[in-house]
PDB file of N, CA and C in Angstrom:
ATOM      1  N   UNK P   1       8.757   8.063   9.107  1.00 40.00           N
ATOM      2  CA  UNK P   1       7.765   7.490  10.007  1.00 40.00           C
ATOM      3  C   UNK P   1       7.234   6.215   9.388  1.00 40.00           C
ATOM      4  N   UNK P   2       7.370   4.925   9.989  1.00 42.00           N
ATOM      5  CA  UNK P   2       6.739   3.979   9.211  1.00 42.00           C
ATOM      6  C   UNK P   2       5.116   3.693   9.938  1.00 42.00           C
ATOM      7  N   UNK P   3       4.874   3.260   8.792  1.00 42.00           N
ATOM      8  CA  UNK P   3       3.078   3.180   8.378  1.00 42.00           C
ATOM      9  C   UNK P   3       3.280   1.753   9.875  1.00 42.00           C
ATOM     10  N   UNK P   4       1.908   2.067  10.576  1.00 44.00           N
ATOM     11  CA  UNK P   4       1.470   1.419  11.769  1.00 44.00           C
ATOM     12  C   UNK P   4       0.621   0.301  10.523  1.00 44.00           C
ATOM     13  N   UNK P   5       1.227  -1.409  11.556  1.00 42.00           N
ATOM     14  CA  UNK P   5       0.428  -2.440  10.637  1.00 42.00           C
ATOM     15  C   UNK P   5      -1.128  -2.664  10.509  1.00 42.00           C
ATOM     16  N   UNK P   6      -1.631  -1.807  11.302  1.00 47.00           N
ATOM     17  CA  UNK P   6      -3.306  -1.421  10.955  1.00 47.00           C
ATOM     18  C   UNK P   6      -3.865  -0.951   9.950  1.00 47.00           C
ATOM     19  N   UNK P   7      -2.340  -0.117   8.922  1.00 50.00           N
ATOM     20  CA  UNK P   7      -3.189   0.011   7.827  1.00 50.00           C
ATOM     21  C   UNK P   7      -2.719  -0.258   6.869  1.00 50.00           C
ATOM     22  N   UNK P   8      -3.683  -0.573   5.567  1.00 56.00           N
ATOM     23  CA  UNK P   8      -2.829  -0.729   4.164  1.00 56.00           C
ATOM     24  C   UNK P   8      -3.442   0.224   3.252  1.00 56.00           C
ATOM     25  N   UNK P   9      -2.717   0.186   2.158  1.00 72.00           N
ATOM     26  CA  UNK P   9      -3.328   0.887   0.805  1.00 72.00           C
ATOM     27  C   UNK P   9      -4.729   1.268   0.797  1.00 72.00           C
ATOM     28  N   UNK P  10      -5.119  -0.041   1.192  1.00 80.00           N
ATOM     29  CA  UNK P  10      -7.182   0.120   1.271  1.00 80.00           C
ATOM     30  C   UNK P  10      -7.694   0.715   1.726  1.00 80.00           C
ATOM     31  N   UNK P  11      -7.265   1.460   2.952  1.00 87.00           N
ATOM     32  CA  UNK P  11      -8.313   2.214   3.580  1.00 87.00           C
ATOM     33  C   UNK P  11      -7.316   3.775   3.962  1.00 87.00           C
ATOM     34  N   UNK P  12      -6.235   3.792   3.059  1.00 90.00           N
ATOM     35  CA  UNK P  12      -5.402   5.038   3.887  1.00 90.00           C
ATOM     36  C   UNK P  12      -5.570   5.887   2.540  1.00 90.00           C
ATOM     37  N   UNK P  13      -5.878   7.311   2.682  1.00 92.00           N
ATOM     38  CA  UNK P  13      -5.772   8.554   1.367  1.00 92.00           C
ATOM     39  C   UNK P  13      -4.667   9.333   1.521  1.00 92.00           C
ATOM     40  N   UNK P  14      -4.318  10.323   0.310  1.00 95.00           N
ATOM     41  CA  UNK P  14      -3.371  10.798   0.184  1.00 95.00           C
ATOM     42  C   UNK P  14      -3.259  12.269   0.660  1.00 95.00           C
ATOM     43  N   UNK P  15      -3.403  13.305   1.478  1.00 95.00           N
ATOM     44  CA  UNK P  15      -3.567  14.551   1.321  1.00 95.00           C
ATOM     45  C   UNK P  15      -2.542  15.343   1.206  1.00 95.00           C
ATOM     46  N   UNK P  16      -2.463  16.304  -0.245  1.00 96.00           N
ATOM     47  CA  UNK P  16      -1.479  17.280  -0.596  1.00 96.00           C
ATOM     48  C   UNK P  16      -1.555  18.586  -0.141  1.00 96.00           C
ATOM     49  N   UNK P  17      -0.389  18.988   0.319  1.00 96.00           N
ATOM     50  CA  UNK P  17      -0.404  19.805   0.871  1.00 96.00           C
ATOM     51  C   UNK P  17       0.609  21.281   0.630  1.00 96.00           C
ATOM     52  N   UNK P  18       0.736  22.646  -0.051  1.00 96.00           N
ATOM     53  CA  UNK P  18       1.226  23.505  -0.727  1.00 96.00           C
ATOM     54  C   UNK P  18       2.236  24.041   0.244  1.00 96.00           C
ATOM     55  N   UNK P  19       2.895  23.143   0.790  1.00 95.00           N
ATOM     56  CA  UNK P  19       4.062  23.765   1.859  1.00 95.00           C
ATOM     57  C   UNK P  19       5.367  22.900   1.871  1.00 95.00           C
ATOM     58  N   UNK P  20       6.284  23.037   1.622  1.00 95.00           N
ATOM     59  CA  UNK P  20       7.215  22.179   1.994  1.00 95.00           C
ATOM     60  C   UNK P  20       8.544  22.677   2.411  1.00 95.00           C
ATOM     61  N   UNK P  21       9.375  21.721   2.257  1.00 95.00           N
ATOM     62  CA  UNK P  21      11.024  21.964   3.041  1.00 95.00           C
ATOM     63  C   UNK P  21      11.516  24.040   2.897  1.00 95.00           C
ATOM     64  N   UNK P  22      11.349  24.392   1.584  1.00 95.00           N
ATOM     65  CA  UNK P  22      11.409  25.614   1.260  1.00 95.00           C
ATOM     66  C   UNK P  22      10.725  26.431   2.234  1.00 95.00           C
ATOM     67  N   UNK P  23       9.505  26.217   3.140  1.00 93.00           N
ATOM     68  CA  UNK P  23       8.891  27.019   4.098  1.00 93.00           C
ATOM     69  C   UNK P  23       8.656  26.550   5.326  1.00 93.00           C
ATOM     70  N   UNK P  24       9.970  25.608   5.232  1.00 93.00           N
ATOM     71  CA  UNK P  24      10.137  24.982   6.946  1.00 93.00           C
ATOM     72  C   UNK P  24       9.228  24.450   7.550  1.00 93.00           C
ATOM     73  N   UNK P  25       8.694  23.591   6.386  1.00 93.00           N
ATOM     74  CA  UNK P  25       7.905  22.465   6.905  1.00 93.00           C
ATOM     75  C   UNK P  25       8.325  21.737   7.209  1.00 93.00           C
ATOM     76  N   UNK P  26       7.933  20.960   8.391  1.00 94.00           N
ATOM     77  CA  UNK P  26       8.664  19.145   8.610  1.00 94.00           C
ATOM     78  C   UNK P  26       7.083  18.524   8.797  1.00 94.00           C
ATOM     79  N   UNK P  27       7.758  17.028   8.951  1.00 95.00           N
ATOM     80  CA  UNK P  27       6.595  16.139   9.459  1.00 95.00           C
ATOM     81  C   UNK P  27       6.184  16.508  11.133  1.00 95.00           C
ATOM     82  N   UNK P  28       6.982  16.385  11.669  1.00 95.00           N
ATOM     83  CA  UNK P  28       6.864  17.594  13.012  1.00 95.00           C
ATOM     84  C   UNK P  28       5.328  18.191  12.952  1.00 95.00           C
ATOM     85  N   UNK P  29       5.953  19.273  12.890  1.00 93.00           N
ATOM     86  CA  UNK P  29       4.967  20.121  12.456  1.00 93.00           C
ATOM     87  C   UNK P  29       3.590  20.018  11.825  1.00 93.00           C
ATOM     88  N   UNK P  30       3.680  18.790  10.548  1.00 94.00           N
ATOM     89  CA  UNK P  30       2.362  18.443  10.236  1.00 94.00           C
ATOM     90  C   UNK P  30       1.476  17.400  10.900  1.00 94.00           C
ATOM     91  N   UNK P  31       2.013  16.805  11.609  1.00 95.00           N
ATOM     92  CA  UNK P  31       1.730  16.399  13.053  1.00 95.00           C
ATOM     93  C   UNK P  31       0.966  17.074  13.639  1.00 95.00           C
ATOM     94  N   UNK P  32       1.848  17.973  14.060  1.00 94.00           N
ATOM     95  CA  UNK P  32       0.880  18.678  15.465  1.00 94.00           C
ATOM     96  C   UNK P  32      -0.082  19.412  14.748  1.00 94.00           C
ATOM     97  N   UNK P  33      -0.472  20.167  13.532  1.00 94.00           N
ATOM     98  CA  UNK P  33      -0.986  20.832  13.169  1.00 94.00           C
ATOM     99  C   UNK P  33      -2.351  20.031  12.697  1.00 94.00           C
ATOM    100  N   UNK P  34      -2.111  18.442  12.181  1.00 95.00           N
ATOM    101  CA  UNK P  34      -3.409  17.554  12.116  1.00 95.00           C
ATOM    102  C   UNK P  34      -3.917  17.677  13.269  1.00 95.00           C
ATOM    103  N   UNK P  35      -3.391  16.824  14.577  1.00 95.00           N
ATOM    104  CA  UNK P  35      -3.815  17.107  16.021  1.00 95.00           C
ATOM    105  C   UNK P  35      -4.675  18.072  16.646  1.00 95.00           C
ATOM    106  N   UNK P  36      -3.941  19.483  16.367  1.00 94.00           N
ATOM    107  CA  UNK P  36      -4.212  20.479  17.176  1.00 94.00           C
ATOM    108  C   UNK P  36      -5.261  20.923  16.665  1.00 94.00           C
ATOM    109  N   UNK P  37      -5.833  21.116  14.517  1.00 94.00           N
ATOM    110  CA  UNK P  37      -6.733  21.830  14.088  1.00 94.00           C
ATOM    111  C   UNK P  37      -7.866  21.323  13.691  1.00 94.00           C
ATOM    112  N   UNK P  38      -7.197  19.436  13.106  1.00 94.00           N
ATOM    113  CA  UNK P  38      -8.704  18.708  12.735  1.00 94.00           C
ATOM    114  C   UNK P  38      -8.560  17.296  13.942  1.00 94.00           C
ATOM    115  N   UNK P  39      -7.909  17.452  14.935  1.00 94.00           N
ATOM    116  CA  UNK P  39      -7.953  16.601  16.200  1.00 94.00           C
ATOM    117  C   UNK P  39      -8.173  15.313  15.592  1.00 94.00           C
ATOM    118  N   UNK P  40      -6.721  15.055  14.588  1.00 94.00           N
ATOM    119  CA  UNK P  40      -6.423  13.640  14.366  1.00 94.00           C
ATOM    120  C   UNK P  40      -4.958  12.900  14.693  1.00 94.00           C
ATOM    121  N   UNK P  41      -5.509  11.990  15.552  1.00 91.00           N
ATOM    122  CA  UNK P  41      -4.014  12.217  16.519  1.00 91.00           C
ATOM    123  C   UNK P  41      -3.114  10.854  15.824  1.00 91.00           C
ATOM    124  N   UNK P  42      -1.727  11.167  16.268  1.00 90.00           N
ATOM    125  CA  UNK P  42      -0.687  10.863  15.568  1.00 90.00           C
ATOM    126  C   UNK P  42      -0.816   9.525  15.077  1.00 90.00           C
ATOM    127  N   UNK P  43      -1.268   8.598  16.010  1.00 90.00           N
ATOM    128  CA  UNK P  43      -1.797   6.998  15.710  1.00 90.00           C
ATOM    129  C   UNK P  43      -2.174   6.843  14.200  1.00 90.00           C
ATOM    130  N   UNK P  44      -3.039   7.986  13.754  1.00 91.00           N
ATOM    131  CA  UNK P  44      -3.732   7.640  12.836  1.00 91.00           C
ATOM    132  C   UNK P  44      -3.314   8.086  11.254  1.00 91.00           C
ATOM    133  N   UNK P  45      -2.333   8.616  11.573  1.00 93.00           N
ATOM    134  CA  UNK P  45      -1.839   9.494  10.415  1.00 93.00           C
ATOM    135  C   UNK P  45      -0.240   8.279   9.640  1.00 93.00           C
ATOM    136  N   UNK P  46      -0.019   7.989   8.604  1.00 93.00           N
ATOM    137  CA  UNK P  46       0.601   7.137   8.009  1.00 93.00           C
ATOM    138  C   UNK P  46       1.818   7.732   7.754  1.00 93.00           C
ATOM    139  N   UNK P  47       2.105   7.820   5.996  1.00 94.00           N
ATOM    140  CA  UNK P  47       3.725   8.085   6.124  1.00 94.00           C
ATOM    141  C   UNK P  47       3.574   9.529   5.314  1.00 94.00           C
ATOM    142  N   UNK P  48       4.667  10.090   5.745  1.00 95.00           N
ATOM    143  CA  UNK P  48       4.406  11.719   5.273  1.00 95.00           C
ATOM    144  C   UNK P  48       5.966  11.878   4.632  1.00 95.00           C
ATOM    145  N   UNK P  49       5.769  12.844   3.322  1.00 96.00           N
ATOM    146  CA  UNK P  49       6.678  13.462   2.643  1.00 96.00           C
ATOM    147  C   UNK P  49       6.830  14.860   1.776  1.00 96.00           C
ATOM    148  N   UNK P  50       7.699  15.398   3.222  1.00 96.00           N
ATOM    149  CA  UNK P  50       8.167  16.209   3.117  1.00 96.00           C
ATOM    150  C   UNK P  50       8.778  17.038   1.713  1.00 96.00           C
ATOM    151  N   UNK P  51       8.398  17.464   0.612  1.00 96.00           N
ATOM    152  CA  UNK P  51       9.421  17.664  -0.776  1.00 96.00           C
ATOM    153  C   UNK P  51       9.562  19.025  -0.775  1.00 96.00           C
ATOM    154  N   UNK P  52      10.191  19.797  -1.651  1.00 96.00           N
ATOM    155  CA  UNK P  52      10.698  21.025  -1.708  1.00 96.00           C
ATOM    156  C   UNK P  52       9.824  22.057  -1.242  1.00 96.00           C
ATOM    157  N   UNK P  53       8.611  21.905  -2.198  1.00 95.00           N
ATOM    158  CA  UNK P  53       7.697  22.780  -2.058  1.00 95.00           C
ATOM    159  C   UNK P  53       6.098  22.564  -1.702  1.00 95.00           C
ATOM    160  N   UNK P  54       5.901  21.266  -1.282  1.00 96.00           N
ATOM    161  CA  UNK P  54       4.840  20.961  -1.054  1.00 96.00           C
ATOM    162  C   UNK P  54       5.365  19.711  -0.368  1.00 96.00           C
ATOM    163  N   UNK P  55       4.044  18.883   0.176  1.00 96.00           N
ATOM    164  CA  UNK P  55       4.082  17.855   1.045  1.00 96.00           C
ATOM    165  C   UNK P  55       2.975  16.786   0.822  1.00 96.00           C
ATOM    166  N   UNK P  56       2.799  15.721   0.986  1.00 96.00           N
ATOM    167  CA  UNK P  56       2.121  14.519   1.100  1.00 96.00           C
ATOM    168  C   UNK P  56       1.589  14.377   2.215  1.00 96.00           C
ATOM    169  N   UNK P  57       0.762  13.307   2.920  1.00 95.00           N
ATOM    170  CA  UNK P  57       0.585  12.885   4.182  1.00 95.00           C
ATOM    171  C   UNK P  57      -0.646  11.821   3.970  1.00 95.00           C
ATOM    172  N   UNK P  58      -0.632  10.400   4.218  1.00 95.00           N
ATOM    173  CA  UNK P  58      -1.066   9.366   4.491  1.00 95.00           C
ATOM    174  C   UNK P  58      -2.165   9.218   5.300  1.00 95.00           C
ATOM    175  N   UNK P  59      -3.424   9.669   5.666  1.00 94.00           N
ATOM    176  CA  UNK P  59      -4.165   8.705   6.872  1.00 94.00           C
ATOM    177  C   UNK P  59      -5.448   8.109   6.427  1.00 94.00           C
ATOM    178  N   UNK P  60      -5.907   7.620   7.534  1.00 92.00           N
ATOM    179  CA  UNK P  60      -7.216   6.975   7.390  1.00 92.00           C
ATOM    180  C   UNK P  60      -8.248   7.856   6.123  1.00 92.00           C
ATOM    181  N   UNK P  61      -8.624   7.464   5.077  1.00 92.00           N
ATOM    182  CA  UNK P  61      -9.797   7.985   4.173  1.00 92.00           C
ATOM    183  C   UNK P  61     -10.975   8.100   4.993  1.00 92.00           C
ATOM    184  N   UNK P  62     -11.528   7.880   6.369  1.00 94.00           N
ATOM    185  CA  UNK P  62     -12.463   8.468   7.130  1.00 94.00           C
ATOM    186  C   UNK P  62     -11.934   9.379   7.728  1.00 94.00           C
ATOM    187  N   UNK P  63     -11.064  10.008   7.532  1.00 95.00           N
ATOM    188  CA  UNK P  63     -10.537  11.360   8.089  1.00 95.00           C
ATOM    189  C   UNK P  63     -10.471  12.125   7.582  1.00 95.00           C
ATOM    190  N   UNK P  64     -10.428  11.962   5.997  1.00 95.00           N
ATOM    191  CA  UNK P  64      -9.820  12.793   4.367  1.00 95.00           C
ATOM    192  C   UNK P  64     -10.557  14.179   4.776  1.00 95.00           C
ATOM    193  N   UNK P  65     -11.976  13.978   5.049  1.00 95.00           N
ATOM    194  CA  UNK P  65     -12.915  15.245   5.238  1.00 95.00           C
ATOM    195  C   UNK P  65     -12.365  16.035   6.352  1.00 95.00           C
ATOM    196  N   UNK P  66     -12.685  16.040   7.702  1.00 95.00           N
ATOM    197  CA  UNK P  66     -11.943  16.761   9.087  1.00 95.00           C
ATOM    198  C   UNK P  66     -10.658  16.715   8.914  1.00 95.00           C
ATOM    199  N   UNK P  67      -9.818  16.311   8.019  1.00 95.00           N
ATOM    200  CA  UNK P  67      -8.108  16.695   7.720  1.00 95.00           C
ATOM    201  C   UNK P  67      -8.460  18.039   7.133  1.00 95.00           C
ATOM    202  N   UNK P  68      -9.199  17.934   5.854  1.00 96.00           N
ATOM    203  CA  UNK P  68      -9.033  19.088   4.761  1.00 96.00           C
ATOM    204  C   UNK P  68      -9.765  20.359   5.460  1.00 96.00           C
ATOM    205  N   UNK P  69     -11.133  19.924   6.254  1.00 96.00           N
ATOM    206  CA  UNK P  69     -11.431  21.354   7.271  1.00 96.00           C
ATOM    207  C   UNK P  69     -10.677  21.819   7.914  1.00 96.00           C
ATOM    208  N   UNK P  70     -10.173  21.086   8.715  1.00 95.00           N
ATOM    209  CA  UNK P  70      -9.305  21.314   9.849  1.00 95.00           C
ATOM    210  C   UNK P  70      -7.882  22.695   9.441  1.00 95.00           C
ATOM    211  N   UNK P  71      -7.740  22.452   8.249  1.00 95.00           N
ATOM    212  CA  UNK P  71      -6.539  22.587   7.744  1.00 95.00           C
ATOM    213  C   UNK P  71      -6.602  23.368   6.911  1.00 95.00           C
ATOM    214  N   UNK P  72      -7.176  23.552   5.618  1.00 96.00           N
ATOM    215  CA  UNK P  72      -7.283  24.434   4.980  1.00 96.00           C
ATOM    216  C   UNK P  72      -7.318  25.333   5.319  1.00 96.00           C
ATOM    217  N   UNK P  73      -6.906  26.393   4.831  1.00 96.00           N
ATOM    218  CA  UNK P  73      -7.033  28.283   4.704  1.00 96.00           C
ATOM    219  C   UNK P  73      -6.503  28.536   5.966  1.00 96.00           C
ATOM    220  N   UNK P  74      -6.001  27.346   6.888  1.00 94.00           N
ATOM    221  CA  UNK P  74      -5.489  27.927   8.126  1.00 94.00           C
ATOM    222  C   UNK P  74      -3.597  28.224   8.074  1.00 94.00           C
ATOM    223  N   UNK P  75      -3.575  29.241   8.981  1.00 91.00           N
ATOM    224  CA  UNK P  75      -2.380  29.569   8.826  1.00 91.00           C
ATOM    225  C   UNK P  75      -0.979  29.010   9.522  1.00 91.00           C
ATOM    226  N   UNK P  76      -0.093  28.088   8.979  1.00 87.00           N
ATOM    227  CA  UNK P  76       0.767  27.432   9.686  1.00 87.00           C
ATOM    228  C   UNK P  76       2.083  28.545   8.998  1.00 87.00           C
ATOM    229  N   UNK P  77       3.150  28.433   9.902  1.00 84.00           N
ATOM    230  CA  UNK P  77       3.950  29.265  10.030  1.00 84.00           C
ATOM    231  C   UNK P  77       4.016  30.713   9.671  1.00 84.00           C
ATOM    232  N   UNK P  78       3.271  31.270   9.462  1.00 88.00           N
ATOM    233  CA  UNK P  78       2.844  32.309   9.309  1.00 88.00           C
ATOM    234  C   UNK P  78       1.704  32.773   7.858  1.00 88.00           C
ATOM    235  N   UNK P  79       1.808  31.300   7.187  1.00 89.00           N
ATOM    236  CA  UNK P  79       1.157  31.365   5.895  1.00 89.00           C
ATOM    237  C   UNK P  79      -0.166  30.471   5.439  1.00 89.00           C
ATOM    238  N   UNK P  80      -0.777  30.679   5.051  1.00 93.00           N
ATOM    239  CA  UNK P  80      -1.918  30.438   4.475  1.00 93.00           C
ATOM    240  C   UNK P  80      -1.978  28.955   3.956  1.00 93.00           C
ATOM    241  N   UNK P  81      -2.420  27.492   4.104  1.00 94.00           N
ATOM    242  CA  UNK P  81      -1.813  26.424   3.389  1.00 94.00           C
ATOM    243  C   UNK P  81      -2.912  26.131   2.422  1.00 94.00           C
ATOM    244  N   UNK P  82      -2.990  25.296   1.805  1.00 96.00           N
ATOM    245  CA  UNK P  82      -4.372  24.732   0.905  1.00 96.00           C
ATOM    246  C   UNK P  82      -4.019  22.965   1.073  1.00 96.00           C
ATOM    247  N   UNK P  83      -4.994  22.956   1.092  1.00 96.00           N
ATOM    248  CA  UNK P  83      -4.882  21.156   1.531  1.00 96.00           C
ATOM    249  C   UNK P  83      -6.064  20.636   0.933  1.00 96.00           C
ATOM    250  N   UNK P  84      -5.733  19.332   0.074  1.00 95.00           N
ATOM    251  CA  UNK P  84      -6.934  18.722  -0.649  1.00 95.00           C
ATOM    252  C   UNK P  84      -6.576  17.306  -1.044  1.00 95.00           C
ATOM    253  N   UNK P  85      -7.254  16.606  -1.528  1.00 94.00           N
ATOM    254  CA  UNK P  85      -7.186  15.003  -1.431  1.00 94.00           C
ATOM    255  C   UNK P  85      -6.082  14.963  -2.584  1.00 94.00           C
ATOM    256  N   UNK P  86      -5.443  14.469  -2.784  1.00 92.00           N
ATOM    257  CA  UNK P  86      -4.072  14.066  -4.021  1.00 92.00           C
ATOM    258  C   UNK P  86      -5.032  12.873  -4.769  1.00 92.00           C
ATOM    259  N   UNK P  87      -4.713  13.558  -6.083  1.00 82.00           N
ATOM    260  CA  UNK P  87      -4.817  12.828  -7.371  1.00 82.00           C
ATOM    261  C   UNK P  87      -4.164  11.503  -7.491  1.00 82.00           C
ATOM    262  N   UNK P  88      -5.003  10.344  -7.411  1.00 70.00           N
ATOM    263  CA  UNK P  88      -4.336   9.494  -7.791  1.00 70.00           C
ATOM    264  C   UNK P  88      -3.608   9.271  -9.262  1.00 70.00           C
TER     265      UNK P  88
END
């Protein structure tokens, strides 16, 4: 997915996420699941990566907060995720 030219480095955060390719995660999916749980819609969300066992995802740092509610402790594919701001 490439990053929309509205944003750069400056204002976009990182959120990690304890799910990946191994539990049939896609970007898909973390899509709709921003959307549907902390109602941040696709526009706003940057570039996402998918890795074995966990995942990345890009958006606006005024979202960092209602991403990580939205999302945390909630259950996507049948499992439990943890989601929190990535260490720079």
């Amino acid at each position: 997915k490439n990053i929309s030219p509205k944003y750069n480095d400056e204002n976009m955060a990182t959120l990690f996420i304890n799910r990946g390719k191994l539990d049939n995660f896609s970007a898909n999916k973390l899509v709709k699941a921003l959307d549907r749980l902390s109602h941040i819609p696709s526009d706003q969300i940057g570039q996402i990566r998918i890795q074995k066992s966990y995942s990345f995802v890009d958006i606006d740092k005024s979202l960092i907060d209602s991403a990580i509610k939205g999302l945390n402790n909630k259950k996507i594919l049948g499992k439990k995720i943890k989601v929190e701001e990535a260490k720079k």
